[in-house]
mmCIF file with all atom_site columns, C-alpha atoms in Angstrom:
data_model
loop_
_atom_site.group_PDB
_atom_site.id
_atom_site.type_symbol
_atom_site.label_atom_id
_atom_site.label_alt_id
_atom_site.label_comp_id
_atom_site.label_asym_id
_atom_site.label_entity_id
_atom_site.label_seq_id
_atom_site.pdbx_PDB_ins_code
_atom_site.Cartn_x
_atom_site.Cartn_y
_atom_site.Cartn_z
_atom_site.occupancy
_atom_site.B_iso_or_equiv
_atom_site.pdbx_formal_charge
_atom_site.auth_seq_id
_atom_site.auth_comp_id
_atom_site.auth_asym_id
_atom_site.auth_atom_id
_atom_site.pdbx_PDB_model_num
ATOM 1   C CA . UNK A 1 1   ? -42.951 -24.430 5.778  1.00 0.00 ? 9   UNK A CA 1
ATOM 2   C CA . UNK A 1 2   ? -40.234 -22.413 7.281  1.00 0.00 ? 10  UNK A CA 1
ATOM 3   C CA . UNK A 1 3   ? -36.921 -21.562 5.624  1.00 0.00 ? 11  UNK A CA 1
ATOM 4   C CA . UNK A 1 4   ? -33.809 -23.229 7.740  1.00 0.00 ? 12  UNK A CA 1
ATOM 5   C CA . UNK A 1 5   ? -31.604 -20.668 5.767  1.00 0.00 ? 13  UNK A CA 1
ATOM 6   C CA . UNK A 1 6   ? -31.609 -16.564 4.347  1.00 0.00 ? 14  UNK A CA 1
ATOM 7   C CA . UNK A 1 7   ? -29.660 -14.406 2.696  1.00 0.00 ? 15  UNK A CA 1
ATOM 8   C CA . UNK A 1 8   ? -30.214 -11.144 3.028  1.00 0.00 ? 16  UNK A CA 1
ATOM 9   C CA . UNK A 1 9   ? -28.545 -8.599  1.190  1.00 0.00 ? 17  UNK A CA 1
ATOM 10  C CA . UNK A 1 10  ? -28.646 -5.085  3.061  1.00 0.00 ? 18  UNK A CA 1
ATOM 11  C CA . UNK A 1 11  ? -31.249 -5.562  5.018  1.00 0.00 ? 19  UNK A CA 1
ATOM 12  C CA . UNK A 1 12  ? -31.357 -2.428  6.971  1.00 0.00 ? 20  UNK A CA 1
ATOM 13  C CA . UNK A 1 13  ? -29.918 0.043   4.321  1.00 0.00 ? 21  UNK A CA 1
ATOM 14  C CA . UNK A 1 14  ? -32.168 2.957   3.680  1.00 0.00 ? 22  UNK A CA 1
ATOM 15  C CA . UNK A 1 15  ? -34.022 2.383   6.641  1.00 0.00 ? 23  UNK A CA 1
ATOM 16  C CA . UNK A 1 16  ? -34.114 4.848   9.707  1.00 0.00 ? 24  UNK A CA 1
ATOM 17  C CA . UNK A 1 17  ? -32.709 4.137   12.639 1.00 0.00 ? 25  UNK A CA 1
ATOM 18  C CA . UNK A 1 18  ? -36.036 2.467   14.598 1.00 0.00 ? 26  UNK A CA 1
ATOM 19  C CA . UNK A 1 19  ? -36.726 0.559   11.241 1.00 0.00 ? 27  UNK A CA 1
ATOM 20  C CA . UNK A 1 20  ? -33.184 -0.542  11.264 1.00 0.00 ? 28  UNK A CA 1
ATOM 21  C CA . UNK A 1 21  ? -33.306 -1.864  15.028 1.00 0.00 ? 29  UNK A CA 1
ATOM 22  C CA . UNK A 1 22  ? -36.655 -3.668  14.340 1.00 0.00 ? 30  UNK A CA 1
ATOM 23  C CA . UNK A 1 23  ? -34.686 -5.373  11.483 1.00 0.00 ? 31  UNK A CA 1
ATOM 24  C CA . UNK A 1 24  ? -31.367 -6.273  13.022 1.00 0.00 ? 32  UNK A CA 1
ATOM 25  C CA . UNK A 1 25  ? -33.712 -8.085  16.143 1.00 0.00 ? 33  UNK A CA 1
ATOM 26  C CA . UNK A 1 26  ? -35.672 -10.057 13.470 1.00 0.00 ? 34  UNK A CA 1
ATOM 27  C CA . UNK A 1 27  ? -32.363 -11.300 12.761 1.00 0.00 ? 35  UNK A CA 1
ATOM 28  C CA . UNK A 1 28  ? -31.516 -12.132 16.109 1.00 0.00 ? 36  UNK A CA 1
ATOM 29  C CA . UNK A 1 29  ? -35.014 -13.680 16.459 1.00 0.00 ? 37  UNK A CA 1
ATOM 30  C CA . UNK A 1 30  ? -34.871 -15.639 13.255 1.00 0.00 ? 38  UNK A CA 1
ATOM 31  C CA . UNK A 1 31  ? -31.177 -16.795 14.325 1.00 0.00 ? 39  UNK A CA 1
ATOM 32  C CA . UNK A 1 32  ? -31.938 -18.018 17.905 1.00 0.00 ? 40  UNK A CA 1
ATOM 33  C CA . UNK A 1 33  ? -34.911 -20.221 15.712 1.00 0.00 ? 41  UNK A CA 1
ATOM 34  C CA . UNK A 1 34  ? -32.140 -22.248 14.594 1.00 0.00 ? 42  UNK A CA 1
ATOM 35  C CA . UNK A 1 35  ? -32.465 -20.421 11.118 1.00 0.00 ? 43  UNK A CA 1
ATOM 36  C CA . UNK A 1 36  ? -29.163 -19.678 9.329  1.00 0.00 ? 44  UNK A CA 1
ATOM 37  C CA . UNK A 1 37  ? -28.653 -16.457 8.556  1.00 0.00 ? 45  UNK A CA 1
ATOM 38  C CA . UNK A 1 38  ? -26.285 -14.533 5.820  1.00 0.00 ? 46  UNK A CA 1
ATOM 39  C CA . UNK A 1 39  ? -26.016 -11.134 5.748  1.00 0.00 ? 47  UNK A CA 1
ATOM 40  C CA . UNK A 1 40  ? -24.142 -8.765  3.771  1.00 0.00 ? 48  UNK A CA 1
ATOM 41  C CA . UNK A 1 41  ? -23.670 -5.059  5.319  1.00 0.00 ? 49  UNK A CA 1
ATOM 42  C CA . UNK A 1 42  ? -21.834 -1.990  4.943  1.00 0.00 ? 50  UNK A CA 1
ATOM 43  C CA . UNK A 1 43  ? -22.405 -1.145  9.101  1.00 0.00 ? 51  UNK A CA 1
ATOM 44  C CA . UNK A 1 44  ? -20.576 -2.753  11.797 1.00 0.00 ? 52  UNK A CA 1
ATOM 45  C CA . UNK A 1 45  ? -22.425 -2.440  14.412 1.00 0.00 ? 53  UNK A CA 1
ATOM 46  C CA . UNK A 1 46  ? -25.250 -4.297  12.480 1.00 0.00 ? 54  UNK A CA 1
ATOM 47  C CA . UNK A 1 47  ? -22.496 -7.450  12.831 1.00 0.00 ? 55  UNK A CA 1
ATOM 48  C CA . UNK A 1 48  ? -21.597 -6.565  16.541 1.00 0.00 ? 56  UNK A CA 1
ATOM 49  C CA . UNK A 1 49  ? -25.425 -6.904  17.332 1.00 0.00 ? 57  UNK A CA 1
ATOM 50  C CA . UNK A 1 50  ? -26.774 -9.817  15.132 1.00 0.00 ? 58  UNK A CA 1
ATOM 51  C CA . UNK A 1 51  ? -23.452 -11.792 13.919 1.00 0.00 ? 59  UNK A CA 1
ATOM 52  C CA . UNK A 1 52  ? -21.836 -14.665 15.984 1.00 0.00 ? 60  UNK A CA 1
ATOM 53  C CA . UNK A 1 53  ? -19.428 -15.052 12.218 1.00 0.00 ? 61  UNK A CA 1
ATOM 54  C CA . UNK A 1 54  ? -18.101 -12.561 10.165 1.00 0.00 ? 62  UNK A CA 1
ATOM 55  C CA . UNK A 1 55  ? -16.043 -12.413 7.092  1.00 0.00 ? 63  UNK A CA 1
ATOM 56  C CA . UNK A 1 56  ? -14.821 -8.995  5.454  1.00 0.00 ? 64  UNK A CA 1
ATOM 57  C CA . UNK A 1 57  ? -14.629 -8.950  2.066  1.00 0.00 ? 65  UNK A CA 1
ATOM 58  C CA . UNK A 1 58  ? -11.800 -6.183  0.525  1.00 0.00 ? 66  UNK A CA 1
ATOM 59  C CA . UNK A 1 59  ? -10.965 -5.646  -3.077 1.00 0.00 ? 67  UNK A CA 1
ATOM 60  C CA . UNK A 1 60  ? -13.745 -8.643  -3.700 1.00 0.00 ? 68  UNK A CA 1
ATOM 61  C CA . UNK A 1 61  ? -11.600 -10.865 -0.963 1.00 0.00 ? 69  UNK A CA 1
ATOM 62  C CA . UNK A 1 62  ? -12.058 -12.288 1.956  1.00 0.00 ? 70  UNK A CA 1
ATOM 63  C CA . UNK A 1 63  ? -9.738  -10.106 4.110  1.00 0.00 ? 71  UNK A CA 1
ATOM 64  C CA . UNK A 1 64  ? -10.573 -11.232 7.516  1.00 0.00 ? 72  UNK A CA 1
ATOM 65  C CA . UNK A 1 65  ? -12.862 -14.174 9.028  1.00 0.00 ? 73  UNK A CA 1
ATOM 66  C CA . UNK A 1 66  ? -13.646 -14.478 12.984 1.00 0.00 ? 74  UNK A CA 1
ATOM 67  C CA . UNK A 1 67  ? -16.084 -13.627 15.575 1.00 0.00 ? 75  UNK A CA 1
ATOM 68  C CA . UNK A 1 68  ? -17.283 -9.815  15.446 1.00 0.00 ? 76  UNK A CA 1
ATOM 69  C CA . UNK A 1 69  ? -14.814 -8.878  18.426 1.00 0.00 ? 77  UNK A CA 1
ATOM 70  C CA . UNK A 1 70  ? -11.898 -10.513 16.790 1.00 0.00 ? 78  UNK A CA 1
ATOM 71  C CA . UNK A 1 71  ? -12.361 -9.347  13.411 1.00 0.00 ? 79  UNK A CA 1
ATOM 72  C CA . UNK A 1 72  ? -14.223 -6.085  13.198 1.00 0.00 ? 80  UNK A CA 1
ATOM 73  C CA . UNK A 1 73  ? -11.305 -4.231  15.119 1.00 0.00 ? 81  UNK A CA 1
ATOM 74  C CA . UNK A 1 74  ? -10.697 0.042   15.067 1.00 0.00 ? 82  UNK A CA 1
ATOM 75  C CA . UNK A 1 75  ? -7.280  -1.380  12.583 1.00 0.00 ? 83  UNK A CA 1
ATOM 76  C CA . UNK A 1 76  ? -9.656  -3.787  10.224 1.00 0.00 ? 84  UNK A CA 1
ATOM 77  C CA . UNK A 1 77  ? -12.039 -0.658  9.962  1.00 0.00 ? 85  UNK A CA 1
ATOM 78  C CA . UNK A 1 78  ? -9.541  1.889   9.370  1.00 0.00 ? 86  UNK A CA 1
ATOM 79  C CA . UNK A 1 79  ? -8.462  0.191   6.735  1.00 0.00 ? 87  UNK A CA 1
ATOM 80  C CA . UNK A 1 80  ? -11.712 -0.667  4.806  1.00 0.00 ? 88  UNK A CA 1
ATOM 81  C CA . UNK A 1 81  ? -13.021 2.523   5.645  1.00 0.00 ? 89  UNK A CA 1
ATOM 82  C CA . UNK A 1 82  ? -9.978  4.978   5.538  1.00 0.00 ? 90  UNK A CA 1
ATOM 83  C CA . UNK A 1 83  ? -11.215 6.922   8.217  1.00 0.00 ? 91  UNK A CA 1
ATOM 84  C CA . UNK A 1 84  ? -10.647 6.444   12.302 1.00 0.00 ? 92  UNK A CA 1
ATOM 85  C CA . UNK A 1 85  ? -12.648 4.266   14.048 1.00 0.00 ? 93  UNK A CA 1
ATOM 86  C CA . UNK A 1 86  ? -12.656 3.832   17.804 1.00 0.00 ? 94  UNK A CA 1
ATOM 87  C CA . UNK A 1 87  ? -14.448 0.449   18.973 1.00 0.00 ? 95  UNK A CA 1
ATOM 88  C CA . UNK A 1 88  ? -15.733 -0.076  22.411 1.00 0.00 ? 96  UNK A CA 1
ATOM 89  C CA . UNK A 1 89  ? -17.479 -1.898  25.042 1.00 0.00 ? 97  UNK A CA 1
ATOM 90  C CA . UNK A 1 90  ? -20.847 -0.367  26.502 1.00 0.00 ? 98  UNK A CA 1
ATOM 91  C CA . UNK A 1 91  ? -23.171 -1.793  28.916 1.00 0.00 ? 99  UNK A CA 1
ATOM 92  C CA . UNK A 1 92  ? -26.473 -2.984  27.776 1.00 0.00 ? 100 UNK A CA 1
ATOM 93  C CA . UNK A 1 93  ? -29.472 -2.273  30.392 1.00 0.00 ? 101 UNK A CA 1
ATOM 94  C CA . UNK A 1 94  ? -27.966 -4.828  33.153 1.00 0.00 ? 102 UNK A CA 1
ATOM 95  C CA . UNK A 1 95  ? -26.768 -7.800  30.852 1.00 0.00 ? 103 UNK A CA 1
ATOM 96  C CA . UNK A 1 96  ? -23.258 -8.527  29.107 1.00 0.00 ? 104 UNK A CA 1
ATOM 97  C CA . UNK A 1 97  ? -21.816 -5.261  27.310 1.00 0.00 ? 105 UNK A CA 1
ATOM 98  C CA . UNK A 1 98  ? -21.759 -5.072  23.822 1.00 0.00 ? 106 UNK A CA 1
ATOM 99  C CA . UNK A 1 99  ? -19.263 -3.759  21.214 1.00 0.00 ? 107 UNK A CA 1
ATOM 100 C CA . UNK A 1 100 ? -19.767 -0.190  19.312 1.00 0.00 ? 108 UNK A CA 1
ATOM 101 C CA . UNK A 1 101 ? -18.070 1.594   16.813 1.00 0.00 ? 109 UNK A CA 1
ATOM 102 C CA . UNK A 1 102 ? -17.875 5.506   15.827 1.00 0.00 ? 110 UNK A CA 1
ATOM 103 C CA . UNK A 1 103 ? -15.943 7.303   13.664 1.00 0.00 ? 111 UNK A CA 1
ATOM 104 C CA . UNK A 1 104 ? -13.236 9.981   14.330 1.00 0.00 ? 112 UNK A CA 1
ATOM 105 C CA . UNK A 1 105 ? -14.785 12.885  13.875 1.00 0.00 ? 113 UNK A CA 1
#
């Protein structure tokens, strides 16, 4: 019997980076099943690649709710983050480009 819903808490923290790819297209996989999917995470690219929702909890509220691209912006980061964020589009081998964020450095 399959689950039609998860909740996964973290699921790529302390991972490395190939483990963490494996587990963010699982997701994807498991989502395009028809399988609900909640997931919290401290990394927003992890939402820009596996979330079609997101709502960003600050202070232990719900700051912000909205697709990734409407709600994970550079100003939303900034401020749950304090540091500068740029966000931006990249190409993805030939199909639709995706959205990225990096820090200031």
């Amino acid at each position: 019997q399959e689950a039609r819903f998860m909740i996964l808490d973290e699921p790529a923290s302390n991972l490395d980076y190939g483990n963490q790819v494996r587990v963010i297209r699982k997701i994807r996989e498991l989502a395009g099943r028809k399988i609900g999917i909640l997931m919290a995470t401290h990394h927003p690219d992890h939402a820009f690649m596996a979330a079609s929702r997101v709502a960003v909890l600050s202070g232990g509220r719900l700051s912000h709710n909205g697709t990734p691209e409407s709600t994970l912006t550079a100003e939303t980061l900034r401020s749950l983050y304090g540091v500068e964020v740029d966000v931006f589009e990249t190409p993805q081998n030939g199909h639709a480009s995706r959205r990225l964020c990096a820090p200031v450095v």
